[in-house]
mmCIF file with all atom_site columns, C-alpha atoms in Angstrom:
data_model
loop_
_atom_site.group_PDB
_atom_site.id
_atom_site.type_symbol
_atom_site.label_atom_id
_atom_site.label_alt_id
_atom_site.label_comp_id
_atom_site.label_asym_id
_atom_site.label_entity_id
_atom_site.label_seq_id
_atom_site.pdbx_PDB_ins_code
_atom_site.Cartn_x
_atom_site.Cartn_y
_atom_site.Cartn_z
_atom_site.occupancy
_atom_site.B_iso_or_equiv
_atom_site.pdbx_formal_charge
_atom_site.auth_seq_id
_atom_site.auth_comp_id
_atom_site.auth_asym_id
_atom_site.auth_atom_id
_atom_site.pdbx_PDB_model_num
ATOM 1   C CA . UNK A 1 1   ? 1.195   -19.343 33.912  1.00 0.00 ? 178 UNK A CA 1
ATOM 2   C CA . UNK A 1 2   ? 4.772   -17.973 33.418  1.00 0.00 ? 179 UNK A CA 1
ATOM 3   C CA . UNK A 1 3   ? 4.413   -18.268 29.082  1.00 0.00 ? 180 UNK A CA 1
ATOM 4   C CA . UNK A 1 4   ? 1.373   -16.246 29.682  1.00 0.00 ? 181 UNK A CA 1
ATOM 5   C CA . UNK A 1 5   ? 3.148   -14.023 32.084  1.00 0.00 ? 182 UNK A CA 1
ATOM 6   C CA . UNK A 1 6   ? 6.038   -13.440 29.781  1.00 0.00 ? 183 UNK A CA 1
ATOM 7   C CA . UNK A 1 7   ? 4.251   -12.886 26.680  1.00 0.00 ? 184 UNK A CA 1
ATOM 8   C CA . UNK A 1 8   ? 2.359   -9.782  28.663  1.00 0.00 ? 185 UNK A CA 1
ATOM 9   C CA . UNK A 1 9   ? 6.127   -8.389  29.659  1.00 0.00 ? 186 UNK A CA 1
ATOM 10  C CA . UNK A 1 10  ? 6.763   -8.843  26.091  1.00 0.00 ? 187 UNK A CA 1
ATOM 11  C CA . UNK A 1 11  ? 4.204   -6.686  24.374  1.00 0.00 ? 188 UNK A CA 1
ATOM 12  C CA . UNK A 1 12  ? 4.674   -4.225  27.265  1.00 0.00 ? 189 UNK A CA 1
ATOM 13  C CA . UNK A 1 13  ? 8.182   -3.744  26.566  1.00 0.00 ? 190 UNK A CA 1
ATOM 14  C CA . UNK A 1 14  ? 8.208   -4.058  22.726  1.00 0.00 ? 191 UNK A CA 1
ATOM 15  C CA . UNK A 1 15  ? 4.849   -3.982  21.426  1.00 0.00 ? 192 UNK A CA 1
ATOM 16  C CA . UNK A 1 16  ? 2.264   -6.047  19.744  1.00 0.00 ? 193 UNK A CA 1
ATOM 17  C CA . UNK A 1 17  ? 4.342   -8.530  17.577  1.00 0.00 ? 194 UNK A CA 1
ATOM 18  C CA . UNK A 1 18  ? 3.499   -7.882  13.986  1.00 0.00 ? 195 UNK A CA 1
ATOM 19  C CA . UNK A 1 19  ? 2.323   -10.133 11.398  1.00 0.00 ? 196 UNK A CA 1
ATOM 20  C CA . UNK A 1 20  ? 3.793   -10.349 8.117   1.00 0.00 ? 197 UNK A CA 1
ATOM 21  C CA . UNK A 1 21  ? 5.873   -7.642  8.741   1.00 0.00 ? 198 UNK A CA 1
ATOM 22  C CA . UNK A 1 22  ? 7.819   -8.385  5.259   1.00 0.00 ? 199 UNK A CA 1
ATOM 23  C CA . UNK A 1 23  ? 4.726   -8.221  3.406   1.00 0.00 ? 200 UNK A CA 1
ATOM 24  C CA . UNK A 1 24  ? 2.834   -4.983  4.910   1.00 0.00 ? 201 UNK A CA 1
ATOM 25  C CA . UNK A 1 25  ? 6.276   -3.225  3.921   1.00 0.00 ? 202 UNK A CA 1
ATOM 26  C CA . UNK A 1 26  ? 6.031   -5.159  0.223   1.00 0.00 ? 203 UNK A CA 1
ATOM 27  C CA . UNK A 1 27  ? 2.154   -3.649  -0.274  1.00 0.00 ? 204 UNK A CA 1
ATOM 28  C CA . UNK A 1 28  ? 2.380   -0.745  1.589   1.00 0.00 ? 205 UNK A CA 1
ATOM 29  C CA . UNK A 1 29  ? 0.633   -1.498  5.000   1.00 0.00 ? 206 UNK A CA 1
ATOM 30  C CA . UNK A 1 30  ? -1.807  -3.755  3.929   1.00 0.00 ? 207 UNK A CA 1
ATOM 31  C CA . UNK A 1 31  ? -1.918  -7.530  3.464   1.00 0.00 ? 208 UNK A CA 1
ATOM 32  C CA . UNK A 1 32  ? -1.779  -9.558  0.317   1.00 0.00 ? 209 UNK A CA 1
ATOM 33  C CA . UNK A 1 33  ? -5.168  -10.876 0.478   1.00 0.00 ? 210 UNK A CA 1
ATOM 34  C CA . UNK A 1 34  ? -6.439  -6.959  0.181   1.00 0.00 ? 211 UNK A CA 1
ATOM 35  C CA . UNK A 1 35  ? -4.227  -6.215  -2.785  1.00 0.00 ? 212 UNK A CA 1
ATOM 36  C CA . UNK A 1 36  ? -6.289  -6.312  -6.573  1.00 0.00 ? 213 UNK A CA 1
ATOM 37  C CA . UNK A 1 37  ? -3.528  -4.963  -8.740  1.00 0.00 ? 214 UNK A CA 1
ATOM 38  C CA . UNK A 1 38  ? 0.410   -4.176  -7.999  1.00 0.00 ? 215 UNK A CA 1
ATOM 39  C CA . UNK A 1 39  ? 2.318   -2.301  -10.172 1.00 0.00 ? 216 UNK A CA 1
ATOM 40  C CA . UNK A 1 40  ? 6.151   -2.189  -10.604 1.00 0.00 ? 217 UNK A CA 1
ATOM 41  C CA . UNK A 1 41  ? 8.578   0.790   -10.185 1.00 0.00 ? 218 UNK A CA 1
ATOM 42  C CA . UNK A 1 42  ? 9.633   -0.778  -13.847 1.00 0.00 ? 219 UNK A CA 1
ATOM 43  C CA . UNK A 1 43  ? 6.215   -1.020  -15.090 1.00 0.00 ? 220 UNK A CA 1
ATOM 44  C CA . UNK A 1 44  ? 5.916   3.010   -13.759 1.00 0.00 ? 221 UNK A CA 1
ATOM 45  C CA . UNK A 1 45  ? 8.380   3.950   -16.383 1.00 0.00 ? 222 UNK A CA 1
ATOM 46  C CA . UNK A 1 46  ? 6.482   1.997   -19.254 1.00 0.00 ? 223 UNK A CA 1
ATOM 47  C CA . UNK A 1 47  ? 3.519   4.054   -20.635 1.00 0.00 ? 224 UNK A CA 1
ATOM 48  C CA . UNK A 1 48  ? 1.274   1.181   -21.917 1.00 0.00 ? 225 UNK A CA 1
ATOM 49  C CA . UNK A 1 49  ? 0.300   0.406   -17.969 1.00 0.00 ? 226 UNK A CA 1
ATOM 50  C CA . UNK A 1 50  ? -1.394  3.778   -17.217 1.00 0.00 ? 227 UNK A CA 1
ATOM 51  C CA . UNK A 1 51  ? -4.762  3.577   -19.096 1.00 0.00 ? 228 UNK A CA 1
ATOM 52  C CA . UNK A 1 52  ? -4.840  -0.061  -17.735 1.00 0.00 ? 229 UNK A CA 1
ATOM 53  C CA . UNK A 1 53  ? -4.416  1.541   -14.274 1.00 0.00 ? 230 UNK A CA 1
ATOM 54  C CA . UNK A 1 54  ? -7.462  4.124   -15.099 1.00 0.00 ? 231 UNK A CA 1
ATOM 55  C CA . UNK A 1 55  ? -9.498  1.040   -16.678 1.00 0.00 ? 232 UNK A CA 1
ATOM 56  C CA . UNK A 1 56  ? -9.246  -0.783  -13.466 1.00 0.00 ? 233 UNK A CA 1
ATOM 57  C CA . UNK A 1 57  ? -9.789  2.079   -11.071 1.00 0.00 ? 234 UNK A CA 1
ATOM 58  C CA . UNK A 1 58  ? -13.221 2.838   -13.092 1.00 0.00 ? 235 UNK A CA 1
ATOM 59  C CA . UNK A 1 59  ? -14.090 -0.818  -13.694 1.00 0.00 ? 236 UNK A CA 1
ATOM 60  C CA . UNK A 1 60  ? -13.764 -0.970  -9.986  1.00 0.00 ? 237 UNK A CA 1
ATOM 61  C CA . UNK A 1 61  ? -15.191 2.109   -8.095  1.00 0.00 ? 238 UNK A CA 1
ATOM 62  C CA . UNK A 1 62  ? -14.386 0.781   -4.750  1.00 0.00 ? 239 UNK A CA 1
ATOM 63  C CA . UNK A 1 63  ? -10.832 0.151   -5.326  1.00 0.00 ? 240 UNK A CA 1
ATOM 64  C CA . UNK A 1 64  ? -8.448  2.564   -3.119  1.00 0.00 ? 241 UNK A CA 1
ATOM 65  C CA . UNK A 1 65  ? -5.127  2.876   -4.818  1.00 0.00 ? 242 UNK A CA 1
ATOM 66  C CA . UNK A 1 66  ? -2.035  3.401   -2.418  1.00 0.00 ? 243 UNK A CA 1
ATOM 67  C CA . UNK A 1 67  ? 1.066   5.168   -3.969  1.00 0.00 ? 244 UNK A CA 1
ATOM 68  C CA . UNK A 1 68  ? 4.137   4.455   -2.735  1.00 0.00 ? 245 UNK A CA 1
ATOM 69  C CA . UNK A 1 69  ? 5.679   8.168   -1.936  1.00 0.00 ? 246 UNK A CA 1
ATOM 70  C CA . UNK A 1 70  ? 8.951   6.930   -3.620  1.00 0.00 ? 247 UNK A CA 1
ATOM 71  C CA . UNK A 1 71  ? 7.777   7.109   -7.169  1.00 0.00 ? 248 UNK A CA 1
ATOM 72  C CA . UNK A 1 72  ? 9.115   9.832   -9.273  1.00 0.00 ? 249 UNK A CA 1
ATOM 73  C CA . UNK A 1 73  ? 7.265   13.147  -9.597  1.00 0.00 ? 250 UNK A CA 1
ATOM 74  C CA . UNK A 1 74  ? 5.690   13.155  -12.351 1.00 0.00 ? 251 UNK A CA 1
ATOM 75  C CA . UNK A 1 75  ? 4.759   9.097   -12.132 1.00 0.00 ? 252 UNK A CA 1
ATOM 76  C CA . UNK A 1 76  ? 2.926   10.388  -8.845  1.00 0.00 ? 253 UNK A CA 1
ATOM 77  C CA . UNK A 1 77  ? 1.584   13.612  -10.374 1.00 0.00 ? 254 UNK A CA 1
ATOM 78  C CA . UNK A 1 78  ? -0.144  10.824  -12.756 1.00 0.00 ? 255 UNK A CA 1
ATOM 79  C CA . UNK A 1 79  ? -1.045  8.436   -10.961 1.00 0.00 ? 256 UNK A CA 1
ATOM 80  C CA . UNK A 1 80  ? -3.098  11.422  -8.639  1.00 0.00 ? 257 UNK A CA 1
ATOM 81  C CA . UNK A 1 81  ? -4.662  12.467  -11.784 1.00 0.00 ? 258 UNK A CA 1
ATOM 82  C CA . UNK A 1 82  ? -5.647  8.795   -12.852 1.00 0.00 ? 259 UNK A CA 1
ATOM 83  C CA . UNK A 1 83  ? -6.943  8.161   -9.382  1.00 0.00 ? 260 UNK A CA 1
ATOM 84  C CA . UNK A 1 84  ? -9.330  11.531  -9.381  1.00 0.00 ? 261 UNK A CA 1
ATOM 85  C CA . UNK A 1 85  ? -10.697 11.450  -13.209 1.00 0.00 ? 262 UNK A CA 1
ATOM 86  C CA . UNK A 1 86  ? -11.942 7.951   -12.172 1.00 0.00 ? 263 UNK A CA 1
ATOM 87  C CA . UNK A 1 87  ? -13.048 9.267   -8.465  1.00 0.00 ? 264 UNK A CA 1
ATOM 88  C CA . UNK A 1 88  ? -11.028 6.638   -6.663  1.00 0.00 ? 265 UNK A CA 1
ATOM 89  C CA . UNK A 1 89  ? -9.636  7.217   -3.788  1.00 0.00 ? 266 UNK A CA 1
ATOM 90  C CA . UNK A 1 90  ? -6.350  7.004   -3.199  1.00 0.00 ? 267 UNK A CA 1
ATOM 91  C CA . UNK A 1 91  ? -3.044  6.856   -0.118  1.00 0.00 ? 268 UNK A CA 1
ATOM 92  C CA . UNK A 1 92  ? 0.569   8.231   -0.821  1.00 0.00 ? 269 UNK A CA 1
ATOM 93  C CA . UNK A 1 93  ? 2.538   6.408   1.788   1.00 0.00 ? 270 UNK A CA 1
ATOM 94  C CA . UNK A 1 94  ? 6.387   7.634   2.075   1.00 0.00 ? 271 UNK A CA 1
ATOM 95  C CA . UNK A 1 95  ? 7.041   6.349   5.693   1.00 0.00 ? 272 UNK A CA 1
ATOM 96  C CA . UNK A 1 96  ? 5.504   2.635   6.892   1.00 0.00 ? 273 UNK A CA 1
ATOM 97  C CA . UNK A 1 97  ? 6.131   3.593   10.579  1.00 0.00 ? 274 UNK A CA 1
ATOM 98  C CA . UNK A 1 98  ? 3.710   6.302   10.175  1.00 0.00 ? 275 UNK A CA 1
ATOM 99  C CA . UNK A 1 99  ? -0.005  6.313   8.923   1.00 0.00 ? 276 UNK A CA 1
ATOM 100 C CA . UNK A 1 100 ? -0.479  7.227   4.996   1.00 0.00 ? 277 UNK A CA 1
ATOM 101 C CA . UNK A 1 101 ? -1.599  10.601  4.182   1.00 0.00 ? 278 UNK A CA 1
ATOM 102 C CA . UNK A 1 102 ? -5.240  10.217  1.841   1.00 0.00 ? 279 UNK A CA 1
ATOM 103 C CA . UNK A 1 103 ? -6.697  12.479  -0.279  1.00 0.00 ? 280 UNK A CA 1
#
């Protein structure tokens, strides 16, 4: 009874203990198992990885694409146009401690 007792004082005084907390932070907020595609800060700066980023989007209507607010500018500017010629829907997240903003 006192394991049980503790783990209640527990999540009362510092919340619901995360899982994964290394990975949610690694694909912004979500799990591995709901990721399709990643793409690199690296691969951002390459060109040849945008139209396979809008092939994939419009292969796959459902797909939600989640930016990661830390990407340059204009890789963001593209990536919004990308995500809205192929009527995805998409997340900028810039803080993990708060909920993304959609679009």
């Amino acid at each position: 009874m006192t394991d049980e007792l503790q783990e209640h004082l527990n999540k009362g005084m510092y919340g619901t203990p995360k899982l994964k907390p290394d990975e949610q932070r690694k694909y912004l907020g979500t799990f591995r198992e709901r990721v399709d595609l990643t793409v690199t800060f690296a691969q951002l700066n390459s060109e040849k990885y945008y139209p396979a980023i809008q092939k994939e989007l419009e292969a796959h209507p459902k797909y939600r694409m989640t930016i990661n607010g830390s990407v340059d500018q204009d890789q963001l500017s593209r990536l919004i146009q990308i995500a809205s010629s192929a009527n995805a829907a998409f997340t900028c997240s810039s803080d993990l401690t708060l909920p993304p903003r959609s679009f």
